[in-house]
Amino acid sequence: MAKTLIQSRRRILPFLTQSRWGLEQPLEPSPWLLNLEVKAPGISYVRFASTQTTSPAQAQRTGSVQVSMTSPGFVYEPYTPREPMSFWHRWFTRSGWKRTKEDIALEIKTAYAIAKLRKKTGYTKKKFYEEAALLYKEINTLLANGDKRLLRKFVTEYMYSALKNEIKHRETVWNHVYWDMIMPIVKIRTLRARLIGVERDNFDKVFAQLTLEFLSKQKFEAYDSSGAVVAGDKEKEVLVRDIWVFEKSLFHQGSYWRLCGRIKI
C-alpha cells in the first residue's frame, strides 16, 4: 500500500530532474502598457545553473558546500482555458470521456497542492487573496515607476530579468507613465495550483505555484519627454483581466510569495 501511495504521489508531483529542465514559460507585456506592442524575451528553455555549479576541489572532498535553489525558474503546466463542451458531447462520446478524465486529473492536482499548502503553511484563501491583491498592485506600481531595485524583491530571478527588459523597452517609447488601480479588486479566483518537487523521495521539499485571475479597474496615462499625453486617459477607469502565477518555497525558512510568471490571455 505504501508503494502504491508513493507512486500516486509521483504522478501528481513533478520533480526537477534533467527531463524537467526544458519547460516553457509564456510571458506577456505589463498590463498597463495597453496597446503598446512589446515582445517579451523569447525564452523557451530554462536550465538550473545552480544544479550544474562545480564546487572547489577542497569543498568536494569535505562535502561542506551546498547549493540552495531559490526558484525552479519556470511555470509548471501553464494554465490554458478549456474549450466549452456540451453535456451530450462530454458524456456520450469517446472524446468527451477522455476530456472529462483529463479535467478531473487537473482538478485533483490542484486539490492536492492546496491541501499541501494548508498543512505546511496554514494557507487560507481569504488571507492569500488579500496578500495577492497587495502584491498585484505593488508590482504594477513599481513597473509603472520603473523601480527595478524594489521590484527585485517581489519577483523571482527569472521574472525579474524579463520585467527589467520590459521596462527598458517601454522607456524608449514613453518618458513616464501614470498608473493606478481602484481598490478593492473586482474579482480574484484560483485557476490552478501545482507543486514542484526538488528531491524524488522527499515530498516535503517542494515549491508551490498558484495561478490567479485578477479582474480590476485601472487608470493609465503615458507621457512623452515634454510631458504631453500620448496614450491613455487617467480620468477613465478600464476593466483589466490578468492571469499571474505566484510561487513560494515550502522548505526555505522565511520564504514568501513572489511573481514567477504571467499567462498571456
PDB file of C-alpha atoms in Angstrom:
ATOM      1  CA  MET A   1       0.000   0.000   0.000  1.00  0.00           C
ATOM      2  CA  ALA A   2       2.854   2.362   0.861  1.00  0.00           C
ATOM      3  CA  LYS A   3       4.423   1.675  -2.534  1.00  0.00           C
ATOM      4  CA  THR A   4       1.104   2.446  -4.267  1.00  0.00           C
ATOM      5  CA  LEU A   5       0.795   5.746  -2.333  1.00  0.00           C
ATOM      6  CA  ILE A   6       4.300   6.807  -3.343  1.00  0.00           C
ATOM      7  CA  GLN A   7       3.597   6.016  -6.990  1.00  0.00           C
ATOM      8  CA  SER A   8       0.335   8.006  -6.931  1.00  0.00           C
ATOM      9  CA  ARG A   9       2.119  10.983  -5.375  1.00  0.00           C
ATOM     10  CA  ARG A  10       4.756  10.879  -8.089  1.00  0.00           C
ATOM     11  CA  ARG A  11       2.070  11.126 -10.745  1.00  0.00           C
ATOM     12  CA  ILE A  12       0.839  14.349  -9.093  1.00  0.00           C
ATOM     13  CA  LEU A  13       4.189  15.828  -8.080  1.00  0.00           C
ATOM     14  CA  PRO A  14       6.806  16.625 -10.750  1.00  0.00           C
ATOM     15  CA  PHE A  15      10.495  16.615  -9.869  1.00  0.00           C
ATOM     16  CA  LEU A  16      13.370  18.746 -11.057  1.00  0.00           C
ATOM     17  CA  THR A  17      15.217  16.040 -12.924  1.00  0.00           C
ATOM     18  CA  GLN A  18      17.064  16.850 -16.141  1.00  0.00           C
ATOM     19  CA  SER A  19      13.998  15.918 -18.187  1.00  0.00           C
ATOM     20  CA  ARG A  20      12.109  18.727 -16.437  1.00  0.00           C
ATOM     21  CA  TRP A  21      14.656  21.431 -17.248  1.00  0.00           C
ATOM     22  CA  GLY A  22      13.250  22.333 -20.665  1.00  0.00           C
ATOM     23  CA  LEU A  23       9.712  23.521 -19.884  1.00  0.00           C
ATOM     24  CA  GLU A  24       8.330  26.723 -21.359  1.00  0.00           C
ATOM     25  CA  GLN A  25       7.221  29.848 -19.508  1.00  0.00           C
ATOM     26  CA  PRO A  26       4.984  32.192 -21.527  1.00  0.00           C
ATOM     27  CA  LEU A  27       5.251  35.870 -20.705  1.00  0.00           C
ATOM     28  CA  GLU A  28       3.243  38.909 -21.714  1.00  0.00           C
ATOM     29  CA  PRO A  29       3.695  42.712 -21.622  1.00  0.00           C
ATOM     30  CA  SER A  30       2.754  44.606 -18.456  1.00  0.00           C
ATOM     31  CA  PRO A  31      -0.999  45.220 -18.140  1.00  0.00           C
ATOM     32  CA  TRP A  32      -0.634  48.997 -18.043  1.00  0.00           C
ATOM     33  CA  LEU A  33       1.141  49.095 -21.417  1.00  0.00           C
ATOM     34  CA  LEU A  34      -2.272  48.857 -23.102  1.00  0.00           C
ATOM     35  CA  ASN A  35      -1.859  48.980 -26.883  1.00  0.00           C
ATOM     36  CA  LEU A  36       1.926  49.222 -26.963  1.00  0.00           C
ATOM     37  CA  GLU A  37       3.200  46.044 -28.571  1.00  0.00           C
ATOM     38  CA  VAL A  38       6.158  44.700 -26.625  1.00  0.00           C
ATOM     39  CA  LYS A  39       7.789  41.400 -27.439  1.00  0.00           C
ATOM     40  CA  ALA A  40       8.832  39.744 -24.208  1.00  0.00           C
ATOM     41  CA  PRO A  41      12.174  37.946 -24.210  1.00  0.00           C
ATOM     42  CA  GLY A  42      11.788  34.741 -26.204  1.00  0.00           C
ATOM     43  CA  ILE A  43      12.991  32.426 -23.510  1.00  0.00           C
ATOM     44  CA  SER A  44      11.656  28.970 -24.223  1.00  0.00           C
ATOM     45  CA  TYR A  45      14.020  26.786 -22.231  1.00  0.00           C
ATOM     46  CA  VAL A  46      15.409  27.282 -18.747  1.00  0.00           C
ATOM     47  CA  ARG A  47      18.203  25.301 -17.152  1.00  0.00           C
ATOM     48  CA  PHE A  48      19.042  25.428 -13.473  1.00  0.00           C
ATOM     49  CA  ALA A  49      22.561  26.793 -13.428  1.00  0.00           C
ATOM     50  CA  SER A  50      22.784  26.201  -9.685  1.00  0.00           C
ATOM     51  CA  THR A  51      22.466  22.449 -10.176  1.00  0.00           C
ATOM     52  CA  GLN A  52      25.425  22.470 -12.559  1.00  0.00           C
ATOM     53  CA  THR A  53      27.784  24.526 -10.422  1.00  0.00           C
ATOM     54  CA  THR A  54      31.114  22.847  -9.700  1.00  0.00           C
ATOM     55  CA  SER A  55      32.345  23.477  -6.173  1.00  0.00           C
ATOM     56  CA  PRO A  56      36.045  23.854  -5.335  1.00  0.00           C
ATOM     57  CA  ALA A  57      38.057  20.631  -5.040  1.00  0.00           C
ATOM     58  CA  GLN A  58      38.557  21.053  -1.292  1.00  0.00           C
ATOM     59  CA  ALA A  59      34.826  21.564  -0.751  1.00  0.00           C
ATOM     60  CA  GLN A  60      34.080  18.478  -2.826  1.00  0.00           C
ATOM     61  CA  ARG A  61      36.356  16.416  -0.581  1.00  0.00           C
ATOM     62  CA  THR A  62      34.841  17.722   2.643  1.00  0.00           C
ATOM     63  CA  GLY A  63      31.262  17.947   1.394  1.00  0.00           C
ATOM     64  CA  SER A  64      30.925  21.378   3.032  1.00  0.00           C
ATOM     65  CA  VAL A  65      29.269  23.223   0.142  1.00  0.00           C
ATOM     66  CA  GLN A  66      25.529  23.030  -0.507  1.00  0.00           C
ATOM     67  CA  VAL A  67      23.770  24.786  -3.389  1.00  0.00           C
ATOM     68  CA  SER A  68      20.344  26.187  -2.498  1.00  0.00           C
ATOM     69  CA  MET A  69      17.728  26.595  -5.225  1.00  0.00           C
ATOM     70  CA  THR A  70      15.504  29.645  -4.681  1.00  0.00           C
ATOM     71  CA  SER A  71      13.190  29.073  -7.661  1.00  0.00           C
ATOM     72  CA  PRO A  72      12.643  26.400 -10.335  1.00  0.00           C
ATOM     73  CA  GLY A  73      12.760  29.149 -12.982  1.00  0.00           C
ATOM     74  CA  PHE A  74       9.679  28.078 -14.964  1.00  0.00           C
ATOM     75  CA  VAL A  75       5.904  27.790 -14.656  1.00  0.00           C
ATOM     76  CA  TYR A  76       4.894  24.154 -14.406  1.00  0.00           C
ATOM     77  CA  GLU A  77       1.863  23.232 -16.531  1.00  0.00           C
ATOM     78  CA  PRO A  78       0.906  26.820 -17.502  1.00  0.00           C
ATOM     79  CA  TYR A  79      -2.839  27.400 -17.390  1.00  0.00           C
ATOM     80  CA  THR A  80      -4.748  27.363 -20.670  1.00  0.00           C
ATOM     81  CA  PRO A  81      -8.528  27.918 -20.874  1.00  0.00           C
ATOM     82  CA  ARG A  82     -10.512  24.754 -21.629  1.00  0.00           C
ATOM     83  CA  GLU A  83     -12.858  24.835 -24.600  1.00  0.00           C
ATOM     84  CA  PRO A  84     -16.571  24.634 -23.604  1.00  0.00           C
ATOM     85  CA  MET A  85     -18.133  21.229 -24.204  1.00  0.00           C
ATOM     86  CA  SER A  86     -21.812  20.329 -24.415  1.00  0.00           C
ATOM     87  CA  PHE A  87     -23.359  17.853 -21.988  1.00  0.00           C
ATOM     88  CA  TRP A  88     -24.095  15.410 -24.808  1.00  0.00           C
ATOM     89  CA  HIS A  89     -20.555  15.538 -26.188  1.00  0.00           C
ATOM     90  CA  ARG A  90     -18.960  15.212 -22.755  1.00  0.00           C
ATOM     91  CA  TRP A  91     -20.906  12.163 -21.595  1.00  0.00           C
ATOM     92  CA  PHE A  92     -21.837  10.318 -24.789  1.00  0.00           C
ATOM     93  CA  THR A  93     -18.700  10.434 -26.936  1.00  0.00           C
ATOM     94  CA  ARG A  94     -15.286   8.858 -26.541  1.00  0.00           C
ATOM     95  CA  SER A  95     -13.524  12.227 -26.907  1.00  0.00           C
ATOM     96  CA  GLY A  96     -15.839  13.647 -24.247  1.00  0.00           C
ATOM     97  CA  TRP A  97     -14.950  10.867 -21.807  1.00  0.00           C
ATOM     98  CA  LYS A  98     -11.272  11.462 -22.458  1.00  0.00           C
ATOM     99  CA  ARG A  99     -11.678  15.193 -21.876  1.00  0.00           C
ATOM    100  CA  THR A 100     -13.617  14.579 -18.636  1.00  0.00           C
ATOM    101  CA  LYS A 101     -10.854  12.294 -17.385  1.00  0.00           C
ATOM    102  CA  GLU A 102      -8.258  14.975 -18.160  1.00  0.00           C
ATOM    103  CA  ASP A 103     -10.316  17.668 -16.397  1.00  0.00           C
ATOM    104  CA  ILE A 104     -10.670  15.516 -13.286  1.00  0.00           C
ATOM    105  CA  ALA A 105      -6.909  14.838 -13.238  1.00  0.00           C
ATOM    106  CA  LEU A 106      -6.189  18.584 -13.435  1.00  0.00           C
ATOM    107  CA  GLU A 107      -8.561  19.296 -10.542  1.00  0.00           C
ATOM    108  CA  ILE A 108      -7.020  16.525  -8.421  1.00  0.00           C
ATOM    109  CA  LYS A 109      -3.580  18.103  -8.856  1.00  0.00           C
ATOM    110  CA  THR A 110      -4.946  21.475  -7.750  1.00  0.00           C
ATOM    111  CA  ALA A 111      -6.716  19.973  -4.730  1.00  0.00           C
ATOM    112  CA  TYR A 112      -3.559  18.091  -3.707  1.00  0.00           C
ATOM    113  CA  ALA A 113      -1.427  21.242  -3.938  1.00  0.00           C
ATOM    114  CA  ILE A 114      -3.902  23.312  -1.898  1.00  0.00           C
ATOM    115  CA  ALA A 115      -4.120  20.585   0.757  1.00  0.00           C
ATOM    116  CA  LYS A 116      -0.316  20.509   1.000  1.00  0.00           C
ATOM    117  CA  LEU A 117      -0.234  24.302   1.344  1.00  0.00           C
ATOM    118  CA  ARG A 118      -2.782  24.220   4.167  1.00  0.00           C
ATOM    119  CA  LYS A 119      -0.848  21.557   6.024  1.00  0.00           C
ATOM    120  CA  LYS A 120       2.594  23.154   5.617  1.00  0.00           C
ATOM    121  CA  THR A 121       1.782  26.878   5.887  1.00  0.00           C
ATOM    122  CA  GLY A 122      -1.741  27.248   7.285  1.00  0.00           C
ATOM    123  CA  TYR A 123      -2.898  28.605   3.910  1.00  0.00           C
ATOM    124  CA  THR A 124      -6.370  30.176   3.742  1.00  0.00           C
ATOM    125  CA  LYS A 125      -7.954  31.537   0.583  1.00  0.00           C
ATOM    126  CA  LYS A 126      -9.069  34.801   2.233  1.00  0.00           C
ATOM    127  CA  LYS A 127      -5.628  35.631   3.624  1.00  0.00           C
ATOM    128  CA  PHE A 128      -3.815  34.661   0.437  1.00  0.00           C
ATOM    129  CA  TYR A 129      -6.158  36.691  -1.774  1.00  0.00           C
ATOM    130  CA  GLU A 130      -5.554  39.754   0.388  1.00  0.00           C
ATOM    131  CA  GLU A 131      -1.794  39.273   0.060  1.00  0.00           C
ATOM    132  CA  ALA A 132      -2.052  38.602  -3.680  1.00  0.00           C
ATOM    133  CA  ALA A 133      -4.101  41.775  -4.252  1.00  0.00           C
ATOM    134  CA  LEU A 134      -1.463  43.868  -2.496  1.00  0.00           C
ATOM    135  CA  LEU A 135       1.327  42.167  -4.465  1.00  0.00           C
ATOM    136  CA  TYR A 136      -0.529  42.717  -7.728  1.00  0.00           C
ATOM    137  CA  LYS A 137      -0.898  46.445  -7.028  1.00  0.00           C
ATOM    138  CA  GLU A 138       2.646  46.861  -5.687  1.00  0.00           C
ATOM    139  CA  ILE A 139       4.319  45.112  -8.628  1.00  0.00           C
ATOM    140  CA  ASN A 140       2.289  47.072 -11.179  1.00  0.00           C
ATOM    141  CA  THR A 141       3.128  50.331  -9.383  1.00  0.00           C
ATOM    142  CA  LEU A 142       6.842  49.510  -9.415  1.00  0.00           C
ATOM    143  CA  LEU A 143       6.641  48.637 -13.106  1.00  0.00           C
ATOM    144  CA  ALA A 144       4.908  51.942 -13.870  1.00  0.00           C
ATOM    145  CA  ASN A 145       7.554  53.840 -11.880  1.00  0.00           C
ATOM    146  CA  GLY A 146      10.393  51.872 -13.453  1.00  0.00           C
ATOM    147  CA  ASP A 147      11.708  50.982  -9.987  1.00  0.00           C
ATOM    148  CA  LYS A 148      13.884  47.968 -10.786  1.00  0.00           C
ATOM    149  CA  ARG A 149      15.636  47.971  -7.409  1.00  0.00           C
ATOM    150  CA  LEU A 150      12.491  47.384  -5.331  1.00  0.00           C
ATOM    151  CA  LEU A 151      10.904  45.195  -7.997  1.00  0.00           C
ATOM    152  CA  ARG A 152      13.568  42.525  -7.445  1.00  0.00           C
ATOM    153  CA  LYS A 153      12.122  41.719  -4.007  1.00  0.00           C
ATOM    154  CA  PHE A 154       8.658  40.792  -5.293  1.00  0.00           C
ATOM    155  CA  VAL A 155       9.511  38.584  -8.286  1.00  0.00           C
ATOM    156  CA  THR A 156      11.649  35.529  -8.994  1.00  0.00           C
ATOM    157  CA  GLU A 157      15.077  35.912 -10.561  1.00  0.00           C
ATOM    158  CA  TYR A 158      13.920  34.756 -13.973  1.00  0.00           C
ATOM    159  CA  MET A 159      10.867  37.012 -13.908  1.00  0.00           C
ATOM    160  CA  TYR A 160      12.995  39.960 -12.823  1.00  0.00           C
ATOM    161  CA  SER A 161      15.153  39.652 -15.928  1.00  0.00           C
ATOM    162  CA  ALA A 162      12.069  39.667 -18.180  1.00  0.00           C
ATOM    163  CA  LEU A 163      10.449  42.643 -16.433  1.00  0.00           C
ATOM    164  CA  LYS A 164      13.691  44.620 -16.434  1.00  0.00           C
ATOM    165  CA  ASN A 165      13.867  44.255 -20.209  1.00  0.00           C
ATOM    166  CA  GLU A 166      10.201  45.210 -20.450  1.00  0.00           C
ATOM    167  CA  ILE A 167      10.796  48.441 -18.533  1.00  0.00           C
ATOM    168  CA  LYS A 168      13.836  49.226 -20.672  1.00  0.00           C
ATOM    169  CA  HIS A 169      11.806  48.817 -23.860  1.00  0.00           C
ATOM    170  CA  ARG A 170       8.945  50.965 -22.549  1.00  0.00           C
ATOM    171  CA  GLU A 171      11.294  53.786 -21.637  1.00  0.00           C
ATOM    172  CA  THR A 172      12.397  54.008 -25.271  1.00  0.00           C
ATOM    173  CA  VAL A 173       8.776  54.750 -26.251  1.00  0.00           C
ATOM    174  CA  TRP A 174       7.359  56.763 -23.356  1.00  0.00           C
ATOM    175  CA  ASN A 175       9.143  59.129 -20.966  1.00  0.00           C
ATOM    176  CA  HIS A 176       6.992  58.159 -17.986  1.00  0.00           C
ATOM    177  CA  VAL A 177       3.547  56.755 -17.170  1.00  0.00           C
ATOM    178  CA  TYR A 178       0.760  57.191 -14.659  1.00  0.00           C
ATOM    179  CA  TRP A 179      -0.905  54.045 -13.327  1.00  0.00           C
ATOM    180  CA  ASP A 180      -3.412  53.444 -10.553  1.00  0.00           C
ATOM    181  CA  MET A 181      -5.780  50.681  -9.512  1.00  0.00           C
ATOM    182  CA  ILE A 182      -9.131  51.136  -7.826  1.00  0.00           C
ATOM    183  CA  MET A 183      -9.341  49.090  -4.645  1.00  0.00           C
ATOM    184  CA  PRO A 184     -10.815  46.693  -3.785  1.00  0.00           C
ATOM    185  CA  ILE A 185     -10.121  44.419  -6.745  1.00  0.00           C
ATOM    186  CA  VAL A 186     -13.298  43.420  -8.559  1.00  0.00           C
ATOM    187  CA  LYS A 187     -12.541  39.689  -8.534  1.00  0.00           C
ATOM    188  CA  ILE A 188      -9.811  37.164  -7.741  1.00  0.00           C
ATOM    189  CA  ARG A 189     -10.055  33.435  -8.346  1.00  0.00           C
ATOM    190  CA  THR A 190      -7.666  30.493  -8.338  1.00  0.00           C
ATOM    191  CA  LEU A 191      -7.306  28.818 -11.730  1.00  0.00           C
ATOM    192  CA  ARG A 192      -4.615  26.282 -10.922  1.00  0.00           C
ATOM    193  CA  ALA A 193      -2.301  25.100  -8.145  1.00  0.00           C
ATOM    194  CA  ARG A 194       0.797  22.987  -8.637  1.00  0.00           C
ATOM    195  CA  LEU A 195       3.725  21.584  -6.647  1.00  0.00           C
ATOM    196  CA  ILE A 196       7.251  21.088  -7.973  1.00  0.00           C
ATOM    197  CA  GLY A 197       9.446  18.646  -6.107  1.00  0.00           C
ATOM    198  CA  VAL A 198      13.189  19.067  -5.699  1.00  0.00           C
ATOM    199  CA  GLU A 199      14.053  15.577  -4.465  1.00  0.00           C
ATOM    200  CA  ARG A 200      12.304  12.487  -5.779  1.00  0.00           C
ATOM    201  CA  ASP A 201      11.961  10.797  -2.393  1.00  0.00           C
ATOM    202  CA  ASN A 202      11.251  13.911  -0.301  1.00  0.00           C
ATOM    203  CA  PHE A 203       7.647  15.088  -0.689  1.00  0.00           C
ATOM    204  CA  ASP A 204       8.159  17.986   1.730  1.00  0.00           C
ATOM    205  CA  LYS A 205      10.879  19.697  -0.307  1.00  0.00           C
ATOM    206  CA  VAL A 206       8.643  21.410  -2.848  1.00  0.00           C
ATOM    207  CA  PHE A 207       7.787  24.732  -4.454  1.00  0.00           C
ATOM    208  CA  ALA A 208       4.131  25.779  -4.703  1.00  0.00           C
ATOM    209  CA  GLN A 209       2.778  27.722  -7.689  1.00  0.00           C
ATOM    210  CA  LEU A 210      -0.704  29.274  -7.662  1.00  0.00           C
ATOM    211  CA  THR A 211      -2.236  30.717 -10.826  1.00  0.00           C
ATOM    212  CA  LEU A 212      -4.697  33.549 -10.134  1.00  0.00           C
ATOM    213  CA  GLU A 213      -7.064  35.513 -12.312  1.00  0.00           C
ATOM    214  CA  PHE A 214      -7.378  39.228 -11.442  1.00  0.00           C
ATOM    215  CA  LEU A 215     -10.239  41.431 -12.608  1.00  0.00           C
ATOM    216  CA  SER A 216      -9.653  45.059 -11.631  1.00  0.00           C
ATOM    217  CA  LYS A 217     -10.430  48.646 -12.550  1.00  0.00           C
ATOM    218  CA  GLN A 218      -7.327  50.602 -13.552  1.00  0.00           C
ATOM    219  CA  LYS A 219      -6.318  54.059 -14.732  1.00  0.00           C
ATOM    220  CA  PHE A 220      -3.470  54.677 -17.116  1.00  0.00           C
ATOM    221  CA  GLU A 221      -1.796  57.555 -18.956  1.00  0.00           C
ATOM    222  CA  ALA A 222       1.534  57.823 -20.794  1.00  0.00           C
ATOM    223  CA  TYR A 223       3.648  60.936 -21.490  1.00  0.00           C
ATOM    224  CA  ASP A 224       6.446  61.937 -23.823  1.00  0.00           C
ATOM    225  CA  SER A 225       9.590  63.849 -22.848  1.00  0.00           C
ATOM    226  CA  SER A 226       7.745  67.187 -22.982  1.00  0.00           C
ATOM    227  CA  GLY A 227       5.012  65.979 -20.648  1.00  0.00           C
ATOM    228  CA  ALA A 228       2.313  65.694 -23.314  1.00  0.00           C
ATOM    229  CA  VAL A 229      -0.171  62.827 -23.073  1.00  0.00           C
ATOM    230  CA  VAL A 230       0.469  60.276 -25.836  1.00  0.00           C
ATOM    231  CA  ALA A 231      -1.650  57.324 -24.657  1.00  0.00           C
ATOM    232  CA  GLY A 232      -4.430  56.504 -22.193  1.00  0.00           C
ATOM    233  CA  ASP A 233      -6.598  58.765 -20.041  1.00  0.00           C
ATOM    234  CA  LYS A 234      -6.167  58.805 -16.273  1.00  0.00           C
ATOM    235  CA  GLU A 235      -9.724  60.063 -15.800  1.00  0.00           C
ATOM    236  CA  LYS A 236     -11.182  56.853 -17.254  1.00  0.00           C
ATOM    237  CA  GLU A 237     -11.411  53.520 -15.479  1.00  0.00           C
ATOM    238  CA  VAL A 238     -10.562  50.468 -17.592  1.00  0.00           C
ATOM    239  CA  LEU A 239     -11.574  46.921 -16.639  1.00  0.00           C
ATOM    240  CA  VAL A 240      -8.438  44.758 -16.903  1.00  0.00           C
ATOM    241  CA  ARG A 241      -8.122  40.963 -16.701  1.00  0.00           C
ATOM    242  CA  ASP A 242      -4.758  39.413 -15.850  1.00  0.00           C
ATOM    243  CA  ILE A 243      -3.560  35.901 -15.075  1.00  0.00           C
ATOM    244  CA  TRP A 244      -0.492  35.801 -12.839  1.00  0.00           C
ATOM    245  CA  VAL A 245       1.430  32.904 -11.297  1.00  0.00           C
ATOM    246  CA  PHE A 246       2.799  33.231  -7.768  1.00  0.00           C
ATOM    247  CA  GLU A 247       5.431  30.946  -6.302  1.00  0.00           C
ATOM    248  CA  LYS A 248       6.611  30.083  -2.798  1.00  0.00           C
ATOM    249  CA  SER A 249       9.133  27.613  -1.413  1.00  0.00           C
ATOM    250  CA  LEU A 250       7.694  25.312   1.231  1.00  0.00           C
ATOM    251  CA  PHE A 251      11.095  24.314   2.589  1.00  0.00           C
ATOM    252  CA  HIS A 252      13.058  27.585   2.835  1.00  0.00           C
ATOM    253  CA  GLN A 253      12.716  29.378   6.156  1.00  0.00           C
ATOM    254  CA  GLY A 254      11.251  32.867   5.758  1.00  0.00           C
ATOM    255  CA  SER A 255      10.097  32.293   2.168  1.00  0.00           C
ATOM    256  CA  TYR A 256       7.235  34.387   0.794  1.00  0.00           C
ATOM    257  CA  TRP A 257       5.058  34.607  -2.317  1.00  0.00           C
ATOM    258  CA  ARG A 258       6.676  36.079  -5.438  1.00  0.00           C
ATOM    259  CA  LEU A 259       5.541  36.570  -9.009  1.00  0.00           C
ATOM    260  CA  CYS A 260       7.086  33.885 -11.233  1.00  0.00           C
ATOM    261  CA  GLY A 261       5.096  34.238 -14.460  1.00  0.00           C
ATOM    262  CA  ARG A 262       2.204  35.781 -16.346  1.00  0.00           C
ATOM    263  CA  ILE A 263      -0.118  33.900 -18.666  1.00  0.00           C
ATOM    264  CA  LYS A 264      -0.981  35.544 -21.954  1.00  0.00           C
ATOM    265  CA  ILE A 265      -4.739  35.862 -22.363  1.00  0.00           C
TER     266      ILE A 265
END
